[in-house]
Amino acid sequence: MPPPRVHGKAGAGPVSAPPRGGKNQGQGGRRPVDREEERRRRIVTLVRFAVRTGRFVAGETGARIAVRRGKAGVLLLAADIAPAKAERIRAWAAEASVAVFSALDGGALAEAAGRGRCDVFFVHDPSLARSLSIELGGGGGFC
């Protein structure tokens, strides 16, 4: 059976409409959503926005200096960071009331930041920090 013919603009001639369905007929042609992959993609996008705007610090020393200077934000730790280093960072971040999250491994964080290995990433743009906090389950409140 040929596809139905539909007329578009006047004088443009007939137009063929694509068939309905696709690979997954029961889902209207849409693929099932992998929620964790979608969440990861949104986090990477927010990290890239922070890089584009220049409102970030990569590395433990830079993040610590930014926090000491009173910049509010969100601290992202690589998921595969050494436990002792993570505890040390969490301790000084807690003293400064900085929210700390761990969602991406070091390679994914470095790729999103456009850098070499990156274990610590501090976002100090208020709106991006709030968005990251919400996305990572912190509810959007950060100091």
Short mmCIF file of N, CA and C in Angstrom, two decimals:
data_model
loop_
_atom_site.label_atom_id
_atom_site.label_comp_id
_atom_site.label_asym_id
_atom_site.label_seq_id
_atom_site.Cartn_x
_atom_site.Cartn_y
_atom_site.Cartn_z
N MET A 1 0.85 -1.17 0.00
CA MET A 1 0.00 0.00 0.00
C MET A 1 0.90 1.24 0.00
N PRO A 2 0.73 2.16 -0.94
CA PRO A 2 1.57 3.36 -0.99
C PRO A 2 1.22 4.32 0.15
N PRO A 3 2.20 5.17 0.55
CA PRO A 3 1.92 6.12 1.63
C PRO A 3 0.86 7.12 1.20
N PRO A 4 0.10 7.66 2.15
CA PRO A 4 -0.95 8.62 1.81
C PRO A 4 -0.34 9.88 1.21
N ARG A 5 -1.07 10.51 0.34
CA ARG A 5 -0.62 11.74 -0.30
C ARG A 5 -1.29 12.93 0.39
N VAL A 6 -0.51 13.90 0.72
CA VAL A 6 -1.01 15.08 1.41
C VAL A 6 -0.52 16.30 0.64
N HIS A 7 -1.35 17.31 0.52
CA HIS A 7 -0.93 18.53 -0.18
C HIS A 7 -0.43 19.55 0.82
N GLY A 8 0.74 20.14 0.52
CA GLY A 8 1.34 21.17 1.37
C GLY A 8 0.94 22.54 0.91
N LYS A 9 1.92 23.39 0.62
CA LYS A 9 1.66 24.76 0.16
C LYS A 9 0.98 24.74 -1.19
N ALA A 10 0.27 25.79 -1.46
CA ALA A 10 -0.41 25.90 -2.75
C ALA A 10 0.63 25.95 -3.85
N GLY A 11 0.47 25.12 -4.83
CA GLY A 11 1.37 25.10 -5.97
C GLY A 11 2.63 24.31 -5.75
N ALA A 12 2.85 23.77 -4.55
CA ALA A 12 4.07 23.02 -4.28
C ALA A 12 3.96 21.58 -4.74
N GLY A 13 2.77 21.12 -5.02
CA GLY A 13 2.59 19.75 -5.47
C GLY A 13 2.33 18.82 -4.30
N PRO A 14 2.13 17.54 -4.58
CA PRO A 14 1.84 16.58 -3.51
C PRO A 14 3.08 16.29 -2.66
N VAL A 15 2.83 15.95 -1.41
CA VAL A 15 3.89 15.63 -0.45
C VAL A 15 3.57 14.28 0.15
N SER A 16 4.59 13.45 0.35
CA SER A 16 4.39 12.14 0.98
C SER A 16 4.59 12.25 2.48
N ALA A 17 3.68 11.71 3.24
CA ALA A 17 3.82 11.69 4.69
C ALA A 17 4.56 10.42 5.08
N PRO A 18 5.46 10.49 6.07
CA PRO A 18 6.18 9.29 6.49
C PRO A 18 5.23 8.30 7.14
N PRO A 19 5.53 7.01 7.06
CA PRO A 19 4.66 6.02 7.70
C PRO A 19 4.71 6.16 9.21
N ARG A 20 3.62 5.81 9.86
CA ARG A 20 3.57 5.87 11.32
C ARG A 20 4.30 4.69 11.92
N GLY A 21 4.71 4.86 13.14
CA GLY A 21 5.37 3.76 13.84
C GLY A 21 6.86 3.79 13.62
N GLY A 22 7.41 2.71 13.25
CA GLY A 22 8.85 2.60 13.08
C GLY A 22 9.32 1.31 13.68
N LYS A 23 10.52 1.33 14.23
CA LYS A 23 11.09 0.11 14.82
C LYS A 23 10.25 -0.39 15.99
N ASN A 24 9.89 0.51 16.86
CA ASN A 24 9.12 0.14 18.05
C ASN A 24 7.66 0.53 17.82
N GLN A 25 6.93 -0.29 17.11
CA GLN A 25 5.56 0.04 16.71
C GLN A 25 4.68 0.43 17.90
N GLY A 26 4.82 -0.28 19.00
CA GLY A 26 3.95 -0.03 20.14
C GLY A 26 4.24 1.28 20.85
N GLN A 27 5.38 1.92 20.58
CA GLN A 27 5.75 3.14 21.27
C GLN A 27 5.73 4.35 20.36
N GLY A 28 5.09 4.25 19.23
CA GLY A 28 5.01 5.40 18.33
C GLY A 28 6.34 5.77 17.73
N GLY A 29 7.27 4.83 17.61
CA GLY A 29 8.56 5.10 17.01
C GLY A 29 9.59 5.66 17.98
N ARG A 30 9.24 5.88 19.23
CA ARG A 30 10.19 6.42 20.20
C ARG A 30 10.95 5.30 20.89
N ARG A 31 12.17 5.59 21.24
CA ARG A 31 12.98 4.61 21.97
C ARG A 31 12.69 4.73 23.46
N PRO A 32 12.85 3.64 24.19
CA PRO A 32 12.67 3.72 25.64
C PRO A 32 13.73 4.66 26.24
N VAL A 33 13.36 5.38 27.26
CA VAL A 33 14.25 6.36 27.87
C VAL A 33 15.07 5.70 28.96
N ASP A 34 16.39 5.87 28.89
CA ASP A 34 17.28 5.43 29.95
C ASP A 34 17.48 6.63 30.87
N ARG A 35 16.78 6.63 31.98
CA ARG A 35 16.75 7.79 32.87
C ARG A 35 18.15 8.17 33.38
N GLU A 36 18.95 7.18 33.73
CA GLU A 36 20.29 7.47 34.25
C GLU A 36 21.17 8.11 33.18
N GLU A 37 21.07 7.63 31.96
CA GLU A 37 21.85 8.21 30.86
C GLU A 37 21.37 9.63 30.56
N GLU A 38 20.08 9.85 30.63
CA GLU A 38 19.53 11.19 30.41
C GLU A 38 20.00 12.16 31.49
N ARG A 39 20.02 11.71 32.73
CA ARG A 39 20.50 12.52 33.85
C ARG A 39 21.97 12.87 33.67
N ARG A 40 22.76 11.88 33.28
CA ARG A 40 24.20 12.08 33.05
C ARG A 40 24.41 13.11 31.94
N ARG A 41 23.61 13.02 30.88
CA ARG A 41 23.73 13.95 29.75
C ARG A 41 23.43 15.38 30.20
N ARG A 42 22.42 15.55 31.05
CA ARG A 42 22.08 16.89 31.54
C ARG A 42 23.18 17.46 32.43
N ILE A 43 23.80 16.61 33.25
CA ILE A 43 24.90 17.06 34.10
C ILE A 43 26.09 17.51 33.25
N VAL A 44 26.42 16.71 32.23
CA VAL A 44 27.52 17.06 31.32
C VAL A 44 27.22 18.39 30.63
N THR A 45 25.98 18.59 30.21
CA THR A 45 25.59 19.84 29.55
C THR A 45 25.79 21.03 30.49
N LEU A 46 25.40 20.89 31.75
CA LEU A 46 25.56 21.98 32.71
C LEU A 46 27.04 22.28 32.99
N VAL A 47 27.86 21.23 33.06
CA VAL A 47 29.30 21.43 33.25
C VAL A 47 29.88 22.17 32.05
N ARG A 48 29.45 21.81 30.86
CA ARG A 48 29.94 22.50 29.65
C ARG A 48 29.50 23.96 29.63
N PHE A 49 28.29 24.25 30.10
CA PHE A 49 27.85 25.65 30.21
C PHE A 49 28.76 26.42 31.16
N ALA A 50 29.10 25.81 32.28
CA ALA A 50 29.99 26.47 33.25
C ALA A 50 31.35 26.77 32.61
N VAL A 51 31.84 25.84 31.81
CA VAL A 51 33.13 26.05 31.13
C VAL A 51 33.01 27.20 30.13
N ARG A 52 31.92 27.22 29.37
CA ARG A 52 31.73 28.28 28.37
C ARG A 52 31.64 29.66 29.01
N THR A 53 31.01 29.74 30.15
CA THR A 53 30.85 31.04 30.81
C THR A 53 32.07 31.42 31.64
N GLY A 54 32.94 30.46 31.90
CA GLY A 54 34.13 30.74 32.70
C GLY A 54 33.86 30.83 34.18
N ARG A 55 32.71 30.35 34.63
CA ARG A 55 32.31 30.44 36.03
C ARG A 55 32.56 29.12 36.75
N PHE A 56 33.80 28.63 36.67
CA PHE A 56 34.16 27.36 37.29
C PHE A 56 35.63 27.40 37.69
N VAL A 57 36.01 26.46 38.52
CA VAL A 57 37.41 26.24 38.88
C VAL A 57 37.63 24.73 38.84
N ALA A 58 38.67 24.30 38.15
CA ALA A 58 39.00 22.87 38.09
C ALA A 58 40.22 22.63 38.98
N GLY A 59 40.17 21.57 39.75
CA GLY A 59 41.29 21.22 40.62
C GLY A 59 41.01 21.55 42.07
N GLU A 60 41.62 20.75 42.94
CA GLU A 60 41.37 20.90 44.38
C GLU A 60 41.88 22.24 44.91
N THR A 61 43.08 22.63 44.53
CA THR A 61 43.66 23.87 45.06
C THR A 61 42.84 25.08 44.63
N GLY A 62 42.50 25.15 43.36
CA GLY A 62 41.71 26.28 42.86
C GLY A 62 40.34 26.35 43.51
N ALA A 63 39.72 25.19 43.68
CA ALA A 63 38.39 25.15 44.31
C ALA A 63 38.48 25.60 45.76
N ARG A 64 39.52 25.16 46.44
CA ARG A 64 39.68 25.53 47.85
C ARG A 64 39.89 27.05 47.99
N ILE A 65 40.69 27.63 47.10
CA ILE A 65 40.92 29.08 47.13
C ILE A 65 39.62 29.83 46.85
N ALA A 66 38.85 29.36 45.86
CA ALA A 66 37.58 30.02 45.53
C ALA A 66 36.61 29.97 46.71
N VAL A 67 36.57 28.84 47.39
CA VAL A 67 35.68 28.70 48.55
C VAL A 67 36.15 29.61 49.68
N ARG A 68 37.46 29.69 49.91
CA ARG A 68 37.99 30.57 50.96
C ARG A 68 37.68 32.03 50.67
N ARG A 69 37.63 32.39 49.39
CA ARG A 69 37.33 33.77 49.01
C ARG A 69 35.83 34.08 49.13
N GLY A 70 35.06 33.08 49.51
CA GLY A 70 33.64 33.30 49.75
C GLY A 70 32.73 33.08 48.57
N LYS A 71 33.23 32.45 47.52
CA LYS A 71 32.37 32.18 46.37
C LYS A 71 31.43 31.03 46.71
N ALA A 72 30.16 31.23 46.44
CA ALA A 72 29.17 30.19 46.67
C ALA A 72 29.06 29.34 45.42
N GLY A 73 28.78 28.07 45.60
CA GLY A 73 28.65 27.21 44.44
C GLY A 73 28.46 25.75 44.82
N VAL A 74 28.71 24.91 43.84
CA VAL A 74 28.57 23.46 43.99
C VAL A 74 29.89 22.81 43.61
N LEU A 75 30.31 21.86 44.41
CA LEU A 75 31.56 21.15 44.18
C LEU A 75 31.25 19.76 43.65
N LEU A 76 31.78 19.43 42.47
CA LEU A 76 31.61 18.10 41.90
C LEU A 76 32.89 17.32 42.08
N LEU A 77 32.78 16.14 42.66
CA LEU A 77 33.93 15.24 42.80
C LEU A 77 33.77 14.09 41.83
N ALA A 78 34.87 13.63 41.28
CA ALA A 78 34.83 12.46 40.41
C ALA A 78 34.40 11.26 41.25
N ALA A 79 33.59 10.40 40.67
CA ALA A 79 33.09 9.22 41.39
C ALA A 79 34.21 8.24 41.71
N ASP A 80 35.29 8.28 40.92
CA ASP A 80 36.38 7.33 41.13
C ASP A 80 37.59 7.96 41.83
N ILE A 81 37.35 9.04 42.56
CA ILE A 81 38.42 9.71 43.29
C ILE A 81 38.85 8.84 44.47
N ALA A 82 40.09 8.98 44.91
CA ALA A 82 40.59 8.21 46.05
C ALA A 82 39.79 8.57 47.30
N PRO A 83 39.40 7.57 48.09
CA PRO A 83 38.58 7.84 49.28
C PRO A 83 39.20 8.84 50.25
N ALA A 84 40.51 8.77 50.47
CA ALA A 84 41.16 9.69 51.41
C ALA A 84 41.08 11.13 50.89
N LYS A 85 41.28 11.31 49.60
CA LYS A 85 41.20 12.64 48.99
C LYS A 85 39.76 13.16 49.07
N ALA A 86 38.80 12.28 48.82
CA ALA A 86 37.39 12.68 48.88
C ALA A 86 37.02 13.14 50.29
N GLU A 87 37.48 12.41 51.31
CA GLU A 87 37.18 12.79 52.70
C GLU A 87 37.80 14.13 53.04
N ARG A 88 39.04 14.35 52.60
CA ARG A 88 39.72 15.62 52.87
C ARG A 88 38.95 16.79 52.23
N ILE A 89 38.52 16.60 50.99
CA ILE A 89 37.79 17.66 50.28
C ILE A 89 36.43 17.90 50.92
N ARG A 90 35.74 16.80 51.25
CA ARG A 90 34.43 16.94 51.89
C ARG A 90 34.53 17.67 53.24
N ALA A 91 35.63 17.46 53.95
CA ALA A 91 35.81 18.10 55.26
C ALA A 91 35.91 19.62 55.11
N TRP A 92 36.79 20.11 54.23
CA TRP A 92 36.89 21.58 54.10
C TRP A 92 35.68 22.18 53.41
N ALA A 93 35.01 21.40 52.55
CA ALA A 93 33.79 21.91 51.92
C ALA A 93 32.66 22.03 52.94
N ALA A 94 32.58 21.07 53.87
CA ALA A 94 31.55 21.12 54.90
C ALA A 94 31.76 22.32 55.83
N GLU A 95 33.02 22.63 56.14
CA GLU A 95 33.32 23.80 56.97
C GLU A 95 32.83 25.09 56.32
N ALA A 96 32.88 25.12 54.99
CA ALA A 96 32.47 26.32 54.25
C ALA A 96 31.01 26.24 53.79
N SER A 97 30.30 25.19 54.18
CA SER A 97 28.89 24.97 53.80
C SER A 97 28.71 24.92 52.28
N VAL A 98 29.60 24.21 51.61
CA VAL A 98 29.53 24.04 50.16
C VAL A 98 28.96 22.65 49.88
N ALA A 99 27.96 22.59 49.00
CA ALA A 99 27.36 21.32 48.62
C ALA A 99 28.35 20.52 47.77
N VAL A 100 28.50 19.24 48.09
CA VAL A 100 29.43 18.37 47.37
C VAL A 100 28.64 17.21 46.78
N PHE A 101 28.85 16.96 45.48
CA PHE A 101 28.17 15.87 44.79
C PHE A 101 29.18 15.05 44.01
N SER A 102 28.82 13.81 43.78
CA SER A 102 29.67 12.93 42.98
C SER A 102 28.76 12.16 42.03
N ALA A 103 28.87 12.45 40.73
CA ALA A 103 27.98 11.81 39.77
C ALA A 103 28.71 11.24 38.56
N LEU A 104 29.80 11.87 38.15
CA LEU A 104 30.54 11.44 36.97
C LEU A 104 31.90 10.91 37.39
N ASP A 105 32.45 9.98 36.61
CA ASP A 105 33.81 9.54 36.90
C ASP A 105 34.78 10.60 36.38
N GLY A 106 36.05 10.46 36.73
CA GLY A 106 37.05 11.46 36.37
C GLY A 106 37.18 11.68 34.88
N GLY A 107 37.08 10.61 34.10
CA GLY A 107 37.18 10.74 32.64
C GLY A 107 36.03 11.52 32.05
N ALA A 108 34.81 11.24 32.50
CA ALA A 108 33.63 11.94 31.99
C ALA A 108 33.64 13.40 32.42
N LEU A 109 34.07 13.66 33.66
CA LEU A 109 34.16 15.04 34.15
C LEU A 109 35.21 15.82 33.37
N ALA A 110 36.35 15.18 33.10
CA ALA A 110 37.41 15.83 32.33
C ALA A 110 36.96 16.10 30.89
N GLU A 111 36.26 15.14 30.31
CA GLU A 111 35.76 15.32 28.94
C GLU A 111 34.74 16.46 28.87
N ALA A 112 33.86 16.52 29.85
CA ALA A 112 32.86 17.60 29.88
C ALA A 112 33.53 18.96 30.08
N ALA A 113 34.60 18.98 30.88
CA ALA A 113 35.30 20.23 31.17
C ALA A 113 36.30 20.58 30.07
N GLY A 114 36.57 19.64 29.17
CA GLY A 114 37.52 19.89 28.11
C GLY A 114 38.95 19.96 28.61
N ARG A 115 39.27 19.15 29.60
CA ARG A 115 40.60 19.16 30.22
C ARG A 115 41.14 17.75 30.33
N GLY A 116 42.37 17.66 30.86
CA GLY A 116 42.92 16.36 31.19
C GLY A 116 42.18 15.82 32.41
N ARG A 117 42.73 14.88 33.08
CA ARG A 117 42.11 14.29 34.26
C ARG A 117 41.62 15.38 35.21
N CYS A 118 40.38 15.27 35.65
CA CYS A 118 39.76 16.29 36.50
C CYS A 118 38.99 15.58 37.61
N ASP A 119 39.48 15.68 38.85
CA ASP A 119 38.81 15.04 39.98
C ASP A 119 37.88 15.99 40.73
N VAL A 120 38.18 17.28 40.67
CA VAL A 120 37.43 18.28 41.43
C VAL A 120 37.02 19.40 40.48
N PHE A 121 35.74 19.75 40.51
CA PHE A 121 35.21 20.79 39.62
C PHE A 121 34.24 21.64 40.43
N PHE A 122 34.55 22.91 40.58
CA PHE A 122 33.74 23.82 41.39
C PHE A 122 33.03 24.81 40.48
N VAL A 123 31.70 24.81 40.50
CA VAL A 123 30.89 25.74 39.70
C VAL A 123 30.43 26.86 40.62
N HIS A 124 30.79 28.11 40.29
CA HIS A 124 30.40 29.22 41.15
C HIS A 124 29.46 30.21 40.47
N ASP A 125 28.83 29.81 39.39
CA ASP A 125 27.76 30.61 38.80
C ASP A 125 26.47 30.24 39.54
N PRO A 126 25.76 31.21 40.11
CA PRO A 126 24.60 30.88 40.94
C PRO A 126 23.53 30.05 40.23
N SER A 127 23.16 30.42 39.02
CA SER A 127 22.08 29.68 38.34
C SER A 127 22.54 28.29 37.92
N LEU A 128 23.78 28.16 37.44
CA LEU A 128 24.28 26.84 37.07
C LEU A 128 24.46 25.96 38.30
N ALA A 129 24.94 26.55 39.39
CA ALA A 129 25.10 25.78 40.63
C ALA A 129 23.75 25.29 41.14
N ARG A 130 22.74 26.14 41.06
CA ARG A 130 21.39 25.74 41.48
C ARG A 130 20.86 24.61 40.60
N SER A 131 21.05 24.74 39.28
CA SER A 131 20.59 23.70 38.35
C SER A 131 21.30 22.38 38.60
N LEU A 132 22.61 22.44 38.82
CA LEU A 132 23.36 21.22 39.12
C LEU A 132 22.88 20.60 40.43
N SER A 133 22.65 21.43 41.42
CA SER A 133 22.19 20.93 42.71
C SER A 133 20.84 20.23 42.58
N ILE A 134 19.94 20.80 41.80
CA ILE A 134 18.63 20.17 41.57
C ILE A 134 18.81 18.86 40.82
N GLU A 135 19.62 18.88 39.79
CA GLU A 135 19.83 17.68 38.96
C GLU A 135 20.47 16.55 39.76
N LEU A 136 21.34 16.91 40.70
CA LEU A 136 22.06 15.91 41.48
C LEU A 136 21.33 15.53 42.76
N GLY A 137 20.13 16.05 42.94
CA GLY A 137 19.31 15.62 44.07
C GLY A 137 19.46 16.46 45.32
N GLY A 138 20.08 17.63 45.21
CA GLY A 138 20.28 18.48 46.38
C GLY A 138 19.15 19.46 46.62
N GLY A 139 18.17 19.50 45.73
CA GLY A 139 17.02 20.37 45.93
C GLY A 139 17.23 21.82 45.55
N GLY A 140 18.39 22.19 45.06
CA GLY A 140 18.60 23.55 44.59
C GLY A 140 19.14 24.50 45.63
N GLY A 141 19.19 24.09 46.89
CA GLY A 141 19.74 24.96 47.92
C GLY A 141 21.24 24.78 48.02
N PHE A 142 21.96 25.86 47.88
CA PHE A 142 23.41 25.79 48.04
C PHE A 142 23.88 27.07 48.68
N CYS A 143 25.05 27.03 49.29
CA CYS A 143 25.58 28.22 49.96
C CYS A 143 26.98 28.48 49.47
#
